[in-house]
């Protein structure tokens, strides 16, 4: 086709993928989801991306914007059916760029910049990024997080958010525009703007620091401290978090975003808390959020069943991270995926050979978890990793000592060594991949998994889930973990053999509705959830012709939303 030829002229033949086999990694979701595409295009520069968008617009094609493809709800891959036009997937991972401005207090990042890369760059100037999420270890991008209001663990900062961005938009008259809301004077034409930005061809006098647009989440600390509110602290469809690229889910083509950075703490301490009484943790939560002068950095929760399954099915991941760090993870995940695709065509090897091999190898090695964590596992069913920094350390230490001296508060805590803190955080992180590993290593059982991420009301005191027997009887394992202080919980279920995951999900969501929970909390709607009115309005405002990522949130896949 002439379109494919035109795309090759821009990025080179090697970066336009039309074969089904080679394009499969870009058309298949991280956890689920799969669709077709005319081609996958991999630009390397902002200008190439703009030229690609112009060709696609001219030929009335669909655009699926994609970065690391680490999403869990199918939102960065084509859906299986329903499109009325051909699909082009644009993978932006080759477009890298990090530009620090305002004495390192703000940063501009490009579409392929990962959170891990940003964290490494900021570490050199003694600053921290706006967000820390689990999938940053496997290559999640900064702009991907902004697109999906990714929440993460940082209790002081809230979901990824900015009002400063540079993006392409097709308006209601079907005209294509490059919109510069970065707050930087970069020129007049799209070509001039993109070239100047990419070459960092601007000075401090070209940057506007006085406008009303912000590069951070507004008033999140005030929101999270309001523990008596009957609404969640954060969730994907929250109108407060929807602004142009923020929460757009690929309905705009983001070329760059501008974000705040934060001073790196001089000291951090993790307090590991154990109890058998969920109300003890809620008591702690409410006091910390309302009475502490210094909010903690994070408060990560884990239940015993998740602890045990992560210990068994996440051991190899924990060992790799503990030994090599997180830097090699994107490469290792990519290598495993490539190996699996190659072996898939060899009759000798059954599906998911690499996962089954890694699981069997991990059994050879001794348990990796610290002895004090293991003792807590034997004593208690609920664990909270409370990370605090600088002035908050002594405040937390004094309160916890007093709190657990009261006989009414069942449980205990210990202060982690740096090694214990690192392993505990990694163990909590690898729990997210346990259901997938379990499913892949039990192929004969035809196991289905049901992952939910929910936002509970801030005033919910009975936060720990108690399922009706009719639902509980259909579940083999329940993995409860999450960001406890803002009541955002991940609840992953490994279902019993023969259980219909879709039917059970419908029952589960009805149960969550009764509790006032909202969902999804931070993985976004993708193609697995109906987008509520706030999201649909945001999508239609951003993309009146329904050219970009149509069908997201189970909306229309047709041109002009017909």
Short mmCIF file of C-alpha atoms in Angstrom, two decimals, residues 114-117 119-120 132-140 317-333 422 425-427 429-430:
data_model
loop_
_atom_site.label_atom_id
_atom_site.label_comp_id
_atom_site.label_asym_id
_atom_site.label_seq_id
_atom_site.Cartn_x
_atom_site.Cartn_y
_atom_site.Cartn_z
CA UNK A 114 10.92 5.64 30.98
CA UNK A 115 10.34 6.37 34.63
CA UNK A 116 13.43 4.32 35.39
CA UNK A 117 15.54 6.50 33.08
CA UNK A 119 14.82 8.42 38.12
CA UNK A 120 18.43 7.69 37.16
CA UNK A 132 7.11 5.70 41.56
CA UNK A 133 5.10 2.75 40.23
CA UNK A 134 5.74 -0.97 40.11
CA UNK A 135 5.86 -1.20 36.31
CA UNK A 136 8.63 1.42 36.18
CA UNK A 137 10.92 -1.56 36.69
CA UNK A 138 9.81 -3.13 33.40
CA UNK A 139 9.99 0.03 31.30
CA UNK A 140 6.81 2.04 31.91
CA UNK A 317 12.23 -12.09 40.03
CA UNK A 318 13.20 -11.10 43.57
CA UNK A 319 16.59 -12.78 43.19
CA UNK A 320 17.31 -11.00 39.90
CA UNK A 321 16.34 -7.58 41.28
CA UNK A 322 18.23 -8.15 44.53
CA UNK A 323 21.36 -9.26 42.67
CA UNK A 324 21.37 -7.12 39.53
CA UNK A 325 19.08 -4.23 40.43
CA UNK A 326 16.19 -3.01 38.30
CA UNK A 327 18.17 -1.61 35.37
CA UNK A 328 18.40 -4.90 33.39
CA UNK A 329 14.72 -5.79 33.87
CA UNK A 330 13.30 -4.28 30.66
CA UNK A 331 15.96 -6.13 28.65
CA UNK A 332 15.33 -9.40 30.51
CA UNK A 333 11.57 -9.19 30.05
CA UNK A 422 14.90 -3.30 49.80
CA UNK A 425 9.68 -3.54 48.76
CA UNK A 426 10.75 -5.93 46.00
CA UNK A 427 8.68 -8.76 47.47
CA UNK A 429 6.38 -5.48 43.87
CA UNK A 430 6.71 -9.02 42.48
#
